[in-house]
Coordinates of C-alpha atoms in Angstrom, one line a residue:
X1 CA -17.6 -38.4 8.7
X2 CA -14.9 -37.6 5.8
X3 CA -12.9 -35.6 7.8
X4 CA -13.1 -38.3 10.8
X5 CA -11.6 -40.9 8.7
X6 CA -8.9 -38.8 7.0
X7 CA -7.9 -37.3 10.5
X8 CA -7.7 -41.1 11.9
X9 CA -5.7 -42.3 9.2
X10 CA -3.2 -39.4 9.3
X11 CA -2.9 -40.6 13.0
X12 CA -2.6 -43.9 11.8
X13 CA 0.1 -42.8 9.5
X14 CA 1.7 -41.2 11.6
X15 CA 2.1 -43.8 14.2
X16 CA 3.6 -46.4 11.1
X17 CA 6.0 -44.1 10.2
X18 CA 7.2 -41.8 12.8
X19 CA 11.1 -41.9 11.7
X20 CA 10.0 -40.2 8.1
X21 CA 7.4 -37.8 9.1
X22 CA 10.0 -36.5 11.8
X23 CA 12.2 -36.0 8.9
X24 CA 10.1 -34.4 7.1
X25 CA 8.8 -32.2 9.9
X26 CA 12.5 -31.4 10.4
X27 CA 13.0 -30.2 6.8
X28 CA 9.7 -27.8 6.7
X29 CA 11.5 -26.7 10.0
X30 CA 14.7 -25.8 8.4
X31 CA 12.9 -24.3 5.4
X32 CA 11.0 -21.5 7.8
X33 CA 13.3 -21.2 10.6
X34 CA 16.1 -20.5 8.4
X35 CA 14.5 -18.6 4.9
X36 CA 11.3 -18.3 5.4
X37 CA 11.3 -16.3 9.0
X38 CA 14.1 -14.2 8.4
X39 CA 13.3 -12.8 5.2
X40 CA 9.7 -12.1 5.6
X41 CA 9.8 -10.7 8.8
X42 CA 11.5 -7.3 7.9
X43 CA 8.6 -7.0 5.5
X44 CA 5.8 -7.4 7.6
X45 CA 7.5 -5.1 10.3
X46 CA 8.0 -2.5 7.9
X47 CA 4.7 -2.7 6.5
X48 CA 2.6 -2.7 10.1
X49 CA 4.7 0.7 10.5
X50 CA 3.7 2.4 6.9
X51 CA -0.1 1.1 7.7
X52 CA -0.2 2.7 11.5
X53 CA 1.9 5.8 10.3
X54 CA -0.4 6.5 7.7
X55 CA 2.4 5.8 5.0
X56 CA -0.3 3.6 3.3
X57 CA -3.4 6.0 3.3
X58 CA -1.0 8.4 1.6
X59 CA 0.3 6.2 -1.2
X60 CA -2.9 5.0 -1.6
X61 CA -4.0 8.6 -2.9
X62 CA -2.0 9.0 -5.3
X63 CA -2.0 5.5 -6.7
X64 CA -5.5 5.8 -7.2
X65 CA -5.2 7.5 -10.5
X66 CA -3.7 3.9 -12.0
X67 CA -4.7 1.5 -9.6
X68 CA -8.7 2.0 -10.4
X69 CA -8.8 1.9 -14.1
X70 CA -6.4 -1.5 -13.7
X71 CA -7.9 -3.8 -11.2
X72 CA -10.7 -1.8 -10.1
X73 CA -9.4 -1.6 -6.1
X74 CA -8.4 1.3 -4.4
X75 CA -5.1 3.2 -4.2
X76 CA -3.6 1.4 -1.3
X77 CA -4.0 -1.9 -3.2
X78 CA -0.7 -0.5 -4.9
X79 CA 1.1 -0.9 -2.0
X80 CA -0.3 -4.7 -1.1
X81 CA 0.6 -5.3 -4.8
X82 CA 4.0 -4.3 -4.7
X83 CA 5.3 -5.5 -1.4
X84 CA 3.4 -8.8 -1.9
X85 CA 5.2 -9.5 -5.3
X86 CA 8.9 -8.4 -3.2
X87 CA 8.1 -10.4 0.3
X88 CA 6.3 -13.3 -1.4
X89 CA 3.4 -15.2 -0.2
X90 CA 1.4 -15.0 2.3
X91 CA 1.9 -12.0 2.6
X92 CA -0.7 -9.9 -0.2
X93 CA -3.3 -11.9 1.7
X94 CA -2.2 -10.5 5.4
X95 CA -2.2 -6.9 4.0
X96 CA -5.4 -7.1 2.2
X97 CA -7.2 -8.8 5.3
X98 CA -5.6 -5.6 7.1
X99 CA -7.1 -3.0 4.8
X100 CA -10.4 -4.7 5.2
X101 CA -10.6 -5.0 8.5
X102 CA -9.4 -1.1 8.8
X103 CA -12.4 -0.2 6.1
X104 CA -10.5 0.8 3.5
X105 CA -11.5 -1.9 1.1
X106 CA -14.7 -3.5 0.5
X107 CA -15.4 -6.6 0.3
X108 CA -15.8 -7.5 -3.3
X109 CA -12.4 -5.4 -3.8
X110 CA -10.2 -7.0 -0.9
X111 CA -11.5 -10.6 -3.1
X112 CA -10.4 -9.0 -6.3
X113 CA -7.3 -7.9 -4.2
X114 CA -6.2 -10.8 -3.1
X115 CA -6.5 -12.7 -6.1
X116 CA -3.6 -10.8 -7.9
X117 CA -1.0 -9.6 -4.7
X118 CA 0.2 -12.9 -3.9
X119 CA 3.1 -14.1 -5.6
X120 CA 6.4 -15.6 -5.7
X121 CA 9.5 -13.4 -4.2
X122 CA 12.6 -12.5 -6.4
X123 CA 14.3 -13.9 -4.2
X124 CA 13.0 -17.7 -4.2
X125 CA 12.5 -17.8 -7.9
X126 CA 16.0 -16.5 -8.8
X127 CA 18.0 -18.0 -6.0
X128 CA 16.2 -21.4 -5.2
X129 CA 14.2 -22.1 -8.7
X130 CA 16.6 -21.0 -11.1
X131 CA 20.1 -21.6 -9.7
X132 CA 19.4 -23.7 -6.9
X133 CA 17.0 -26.1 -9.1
X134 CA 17.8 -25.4 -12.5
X135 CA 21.2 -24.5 -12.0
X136 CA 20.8 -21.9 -14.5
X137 CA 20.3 -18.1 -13.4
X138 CA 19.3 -16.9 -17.0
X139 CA 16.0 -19.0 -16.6
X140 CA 15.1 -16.8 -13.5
X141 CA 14.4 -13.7 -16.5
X142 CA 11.9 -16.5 -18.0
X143 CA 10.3 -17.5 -15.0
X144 CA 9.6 -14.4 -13.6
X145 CA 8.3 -12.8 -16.2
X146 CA 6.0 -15.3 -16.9
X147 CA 5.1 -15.5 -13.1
X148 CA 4.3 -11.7 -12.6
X149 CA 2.9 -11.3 -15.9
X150 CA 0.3 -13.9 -15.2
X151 CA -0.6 -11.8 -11.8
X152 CA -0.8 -8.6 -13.7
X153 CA -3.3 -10.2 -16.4
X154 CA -4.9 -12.1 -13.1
X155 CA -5.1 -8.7 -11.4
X156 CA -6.9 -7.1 -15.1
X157 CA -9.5 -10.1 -15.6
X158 CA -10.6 -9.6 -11.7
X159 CA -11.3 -6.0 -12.5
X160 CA -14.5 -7.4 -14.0
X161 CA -15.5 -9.7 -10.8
X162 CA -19.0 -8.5 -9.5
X163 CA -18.5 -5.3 -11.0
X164 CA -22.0 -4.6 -10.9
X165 CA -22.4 -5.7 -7.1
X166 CA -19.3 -3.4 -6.1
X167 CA -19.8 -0.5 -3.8
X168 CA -16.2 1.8 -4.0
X169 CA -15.4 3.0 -0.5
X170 CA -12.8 5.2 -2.4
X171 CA -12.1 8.5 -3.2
X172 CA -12.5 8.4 -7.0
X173 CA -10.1 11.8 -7.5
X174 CA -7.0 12.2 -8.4
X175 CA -5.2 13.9 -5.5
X176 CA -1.7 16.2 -5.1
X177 CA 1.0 15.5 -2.8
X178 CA -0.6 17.5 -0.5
X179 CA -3.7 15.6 -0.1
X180 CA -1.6 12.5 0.1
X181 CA 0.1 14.0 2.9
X182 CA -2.9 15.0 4.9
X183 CA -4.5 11.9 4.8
X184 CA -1.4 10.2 6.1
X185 CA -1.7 13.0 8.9
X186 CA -5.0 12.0 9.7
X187 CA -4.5 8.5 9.4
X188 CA -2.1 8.4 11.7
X189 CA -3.6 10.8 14.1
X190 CA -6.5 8.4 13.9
X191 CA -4.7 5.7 14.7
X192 CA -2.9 6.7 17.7
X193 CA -0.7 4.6 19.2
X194 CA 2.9 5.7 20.7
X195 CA 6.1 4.8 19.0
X196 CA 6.5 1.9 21.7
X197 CA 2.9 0.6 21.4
X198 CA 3.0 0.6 17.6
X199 CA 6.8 -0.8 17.3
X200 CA 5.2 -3.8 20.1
X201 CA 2.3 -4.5 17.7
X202 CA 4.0 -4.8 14.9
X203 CA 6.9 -7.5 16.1
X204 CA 3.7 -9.6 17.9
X205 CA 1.6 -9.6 14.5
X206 CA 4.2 -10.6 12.4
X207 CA 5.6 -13.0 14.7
X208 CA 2.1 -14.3 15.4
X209 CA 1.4 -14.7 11.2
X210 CA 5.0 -16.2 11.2
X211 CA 4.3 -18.8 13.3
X212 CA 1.2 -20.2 11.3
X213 CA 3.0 -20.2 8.2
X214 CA 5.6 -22.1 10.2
X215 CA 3.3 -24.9 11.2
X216 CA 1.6 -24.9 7.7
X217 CA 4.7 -25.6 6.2
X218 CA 5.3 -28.5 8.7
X219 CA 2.4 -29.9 8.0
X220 CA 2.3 -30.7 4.4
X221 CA 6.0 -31.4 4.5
X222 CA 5.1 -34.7 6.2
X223 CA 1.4 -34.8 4.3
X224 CA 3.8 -34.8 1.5
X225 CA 6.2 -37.5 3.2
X226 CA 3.0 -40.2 4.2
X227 CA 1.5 -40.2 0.5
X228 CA 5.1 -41.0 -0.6
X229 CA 5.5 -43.6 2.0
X230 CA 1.9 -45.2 1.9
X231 CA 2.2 -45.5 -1.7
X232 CA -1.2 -43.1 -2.0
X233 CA 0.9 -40.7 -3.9
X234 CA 0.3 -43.1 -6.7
X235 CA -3.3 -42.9 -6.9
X236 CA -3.6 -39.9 -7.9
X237 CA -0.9 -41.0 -11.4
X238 CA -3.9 -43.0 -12.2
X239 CA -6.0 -39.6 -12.6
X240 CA -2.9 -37.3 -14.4
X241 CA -2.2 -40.0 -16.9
X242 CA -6.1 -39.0 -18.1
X243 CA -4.6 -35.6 -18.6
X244 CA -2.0 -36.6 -21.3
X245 CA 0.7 -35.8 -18.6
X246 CA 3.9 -37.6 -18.9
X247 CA 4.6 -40.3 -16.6
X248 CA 7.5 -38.8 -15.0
X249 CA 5.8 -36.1 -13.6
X250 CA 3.0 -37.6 -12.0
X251 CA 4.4 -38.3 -8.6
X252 CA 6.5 -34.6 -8.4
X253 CA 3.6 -32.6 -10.0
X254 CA 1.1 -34.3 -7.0
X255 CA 3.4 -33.6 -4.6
X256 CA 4.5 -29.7 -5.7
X257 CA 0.5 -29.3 -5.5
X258 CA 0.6 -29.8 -2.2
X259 CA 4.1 -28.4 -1.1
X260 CA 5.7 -26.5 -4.4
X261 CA 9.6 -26.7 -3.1
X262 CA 9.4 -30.1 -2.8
X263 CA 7.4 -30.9 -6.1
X264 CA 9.9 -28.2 -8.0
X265 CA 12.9 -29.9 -6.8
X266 CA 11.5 -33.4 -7.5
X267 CA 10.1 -32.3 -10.8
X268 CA 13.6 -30.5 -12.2
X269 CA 15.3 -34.0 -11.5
X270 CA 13.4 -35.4 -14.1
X271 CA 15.0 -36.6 -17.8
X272 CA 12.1 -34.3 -19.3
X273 CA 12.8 -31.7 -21.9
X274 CA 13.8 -28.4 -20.3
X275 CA 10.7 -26.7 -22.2
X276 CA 8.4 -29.3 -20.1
X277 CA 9.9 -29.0 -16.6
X278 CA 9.6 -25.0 -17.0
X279 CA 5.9 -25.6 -18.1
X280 CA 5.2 -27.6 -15.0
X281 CA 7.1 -25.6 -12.5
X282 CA 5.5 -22.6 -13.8
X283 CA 1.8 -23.5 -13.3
X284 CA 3.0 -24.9 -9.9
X285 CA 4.2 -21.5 -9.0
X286 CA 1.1 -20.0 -10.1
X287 CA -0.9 -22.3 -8.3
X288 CA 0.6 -21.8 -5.4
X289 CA 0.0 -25.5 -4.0
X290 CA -2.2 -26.2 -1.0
X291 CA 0.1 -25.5 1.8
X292 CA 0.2 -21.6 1.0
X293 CA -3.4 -22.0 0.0
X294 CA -4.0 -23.3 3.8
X295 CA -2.1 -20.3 4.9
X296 CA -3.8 -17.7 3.0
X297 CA -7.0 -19.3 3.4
X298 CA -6.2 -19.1 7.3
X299 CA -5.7 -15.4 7.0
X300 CA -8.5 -14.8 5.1
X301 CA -10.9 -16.5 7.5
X302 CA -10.5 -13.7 10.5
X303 CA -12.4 -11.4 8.1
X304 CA -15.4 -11.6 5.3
X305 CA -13.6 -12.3 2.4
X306 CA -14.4 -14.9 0.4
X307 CA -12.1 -18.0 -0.5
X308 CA -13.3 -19.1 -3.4
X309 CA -12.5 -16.4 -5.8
X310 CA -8.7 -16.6 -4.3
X311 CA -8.5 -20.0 -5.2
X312 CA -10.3 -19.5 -8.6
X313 CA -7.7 -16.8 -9.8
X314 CA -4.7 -19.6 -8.8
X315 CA -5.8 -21.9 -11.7
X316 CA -6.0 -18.9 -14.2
X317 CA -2.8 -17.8 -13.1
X318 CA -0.9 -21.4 -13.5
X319 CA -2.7 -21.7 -16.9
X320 CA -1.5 -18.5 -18.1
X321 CA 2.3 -18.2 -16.3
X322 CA 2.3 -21.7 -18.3
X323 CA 1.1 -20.4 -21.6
X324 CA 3.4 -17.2 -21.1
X325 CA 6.6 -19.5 -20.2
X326 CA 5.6 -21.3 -24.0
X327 CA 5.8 -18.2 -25.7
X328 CA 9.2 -16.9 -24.4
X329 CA 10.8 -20.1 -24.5
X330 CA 10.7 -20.1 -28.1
X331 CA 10.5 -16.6 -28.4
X332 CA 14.3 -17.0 -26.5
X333 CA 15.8 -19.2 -28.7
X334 CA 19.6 -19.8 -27.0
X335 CA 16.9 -22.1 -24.5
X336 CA 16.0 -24.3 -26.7
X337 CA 19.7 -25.0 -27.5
X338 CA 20.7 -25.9 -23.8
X339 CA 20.9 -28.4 -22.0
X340 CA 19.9 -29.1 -18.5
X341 CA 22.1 -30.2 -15.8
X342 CA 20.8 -32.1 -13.2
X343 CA 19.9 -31.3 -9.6
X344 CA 21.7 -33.0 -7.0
X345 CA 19.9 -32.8 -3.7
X346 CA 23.1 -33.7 -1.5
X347 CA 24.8 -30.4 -3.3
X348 CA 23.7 -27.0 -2.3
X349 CA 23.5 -23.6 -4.9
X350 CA 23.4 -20.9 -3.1
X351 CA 23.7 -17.0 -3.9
X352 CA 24.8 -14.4 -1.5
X353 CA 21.7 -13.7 -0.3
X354 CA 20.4 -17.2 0.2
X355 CA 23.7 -17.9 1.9
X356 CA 23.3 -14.9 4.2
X357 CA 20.1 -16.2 5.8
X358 CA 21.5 -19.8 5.9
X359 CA 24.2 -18.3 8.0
X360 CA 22.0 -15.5 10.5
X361 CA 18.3 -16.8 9.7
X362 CA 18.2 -19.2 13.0
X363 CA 20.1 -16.5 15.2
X364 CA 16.9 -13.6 13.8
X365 CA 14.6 -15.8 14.2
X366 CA 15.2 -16.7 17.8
X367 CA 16.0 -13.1 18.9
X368 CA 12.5 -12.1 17.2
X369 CA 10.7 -14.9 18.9
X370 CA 12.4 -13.5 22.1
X371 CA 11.6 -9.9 21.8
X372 CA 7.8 -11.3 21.1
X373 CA 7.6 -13.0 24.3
X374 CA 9.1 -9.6 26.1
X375 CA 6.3 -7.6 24.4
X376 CA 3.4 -9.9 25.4
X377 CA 5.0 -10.2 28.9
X378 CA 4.5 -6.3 29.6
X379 CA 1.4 -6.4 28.0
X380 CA -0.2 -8.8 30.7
X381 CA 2.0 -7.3 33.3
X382 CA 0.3 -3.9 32.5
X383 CA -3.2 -5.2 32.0
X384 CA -2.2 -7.1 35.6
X385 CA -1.6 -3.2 37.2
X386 CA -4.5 -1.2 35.2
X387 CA -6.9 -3.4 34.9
X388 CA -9.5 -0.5 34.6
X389 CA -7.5 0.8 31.4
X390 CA -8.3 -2.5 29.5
X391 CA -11.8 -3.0 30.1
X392 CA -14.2 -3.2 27.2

């Protein structure tokens, strides 16, 4: 019945103001077909080859030596870890669901997984956050740190989740480049798909995740846009002024909850001290806000792993990228000393990279699209002529 009446007002909403959630439809448009697209989808190319080429297994072995005694997950949870901190979210959570649906993971571990190897990318904290936002690029050192340091101490304290209750599927030895190589050998020989079939799996998957975290990001742009326009944004002022929150940033802190480029950019053109607005935007960052939440949480649900701890972990790590952001603001003292110029919406900050994808993001992410609808084309053309070959 809840979920009755919210869908009918969002209808409702929707019909009342159909100028501002096109608008705002538009922008979460912009936002993925010209960042967001491009510049994930070289990473989850890349990785679908290092996972069917048996890269992965291979790494895994030897980063099992560290990766146990840290977070208490196999080797090839280095590899989710470190291209998930350099890609950005979703993408940990699209890795780890792939190493648990291939049975290299367990289930307790692809939860403790997950909780840790989803994170911000360079990229967006020091070219949209710091200068685009804050218009300061020293504050991307400070943010950063504070964002991947609360993952790595995220990624220790899950080490203890259901310990007890965890059955390793892993190889518990440390192994020489030569085992590493033969288990990418077998890997790969296990997995045995051509050149052509693998390359065509890997544009459809990505492509296929890409759009979902297209329409995510849609959707709670104009979420985001009706609870400004109804006014029911408000409401929820009423509940943060309980917290001892200043005023200001009710209204951007409720809305980077749900969408956290919109409520950093609303929240940085507050007349806050600096200290504050950093304190804010980090937990937002940790927290990831619900729209990536959705996204991960749509990933998550094609396999057995469990939500809840995901979502458990993103509290702890806003709480502690906060508490970490304290400490080195003050531990940095030429921060306290500065002072913050504002952010003007109508101006745009760019850096070379950010202005690279403005420029050839659309023009990738239309040939990409493209090149997915050739691959699916053959696909059913071939299942069309061998039907025999496909049956299950």
């Amino acid at each position: 019945m809840g979920l009755t009446l919210l869908t009918t007002t969002l209808a409702i909403a929707l019909i009342l103001y159909p100028s501002d959630a096109l608008a705002a439809s538009l922008r979460g448009l912009d936002l993925w077909w010209e960042i967001v697209f491009p510049s994930l989808l070289p990473f989850f190319i890349t990785a679908e080859f290092l996972i069917g080429f048996g890269v992965v297994h291979g790494l895994g072995a030897l980063s099992e030596r560290f990766m146990r005694p840290l977070f208490n997950v196999p080797g090839c949870g280095g590899f989710v870890w470190v291209m998930g901190m350099a890609s950005g979210y979703p993408s940990g959570a699209k890795w780890t669901a792939d190493l648990r649906k291939k049975g290299q993971v367990s289930r307790i571990e692809a939860e403790r997984l997950v909780a840790f190897t989803n994170a911000s990318s360079p990229l967006f904290i020091f070219g949209a956050i710091a200068v685009g936002f804050f218009h300061d690029a020293s504050l991307g050192i400070l943010i950063a740190i504070a964002h991947y340091g609360g993952n790595f101490l995220v990624g220790i304290g899950m080490r203890y989740y259901k310990r007890n209750e965890d059955v390793s599927t892993s190889d518990m030895r440390s192994s020489t480049w030569k085992d590493a190589f033969s288990k990418m050998h077998d890997s790969r020989l296990e997995d045995g798909r051509t050149l052509g079939k693998l390359m065509g799996d890997a544009v459809t998957r990505s492509v296929d995740t890409l759009l979902m975290v297209g329409g995510f990001i849609m959707l709670f742009s104009v979420l985001t846009e009706l609870l400004k326009q109804t006014g029911a944004i408000h409401i929820f002022s009423h509940l943060l002024a309980l917290t001892g929150l200043p005023a200001a940033f009710h209204v951007p802190f409720t809305a980077g909850m749900l969408e956290l480029t919109t409520g950093i950019g609303a929240i940085t053109e507050t007349h806050e001290p600096l200290v504050a607005q950093l304190l804010i935007v980090s937990f937002i960052l940790g927290f990831h806000g619900f729209s990536i939440q959705a996204q991960i949480a749509s990933i998550l649900a094609e396999t057995d792993i469990r939500f809840k701890p995901y979502a458990l972990a993103r509290v702890a790590h806003g709480v502690i990228a906060a508490f970490l952001t304290y400490i080195l603001y003050y531990a940095y003292r030429p921060f306290q000393t500065q002072t913050l110029p504002m952010w003007n919406p109508n101006e745009n900050f760019t850096t070379p990279i950010i202005d690279f994808f403005n420029h050839y993001g659309p023009p990738i992410t239309l040939m990409m699209i493209m090149l997915m609808i050739i691959v699916k084309w053959n696909n059913s053309q071939k299942i069309k002529n061998n039907p025999c070959e496909h049956e299950t």
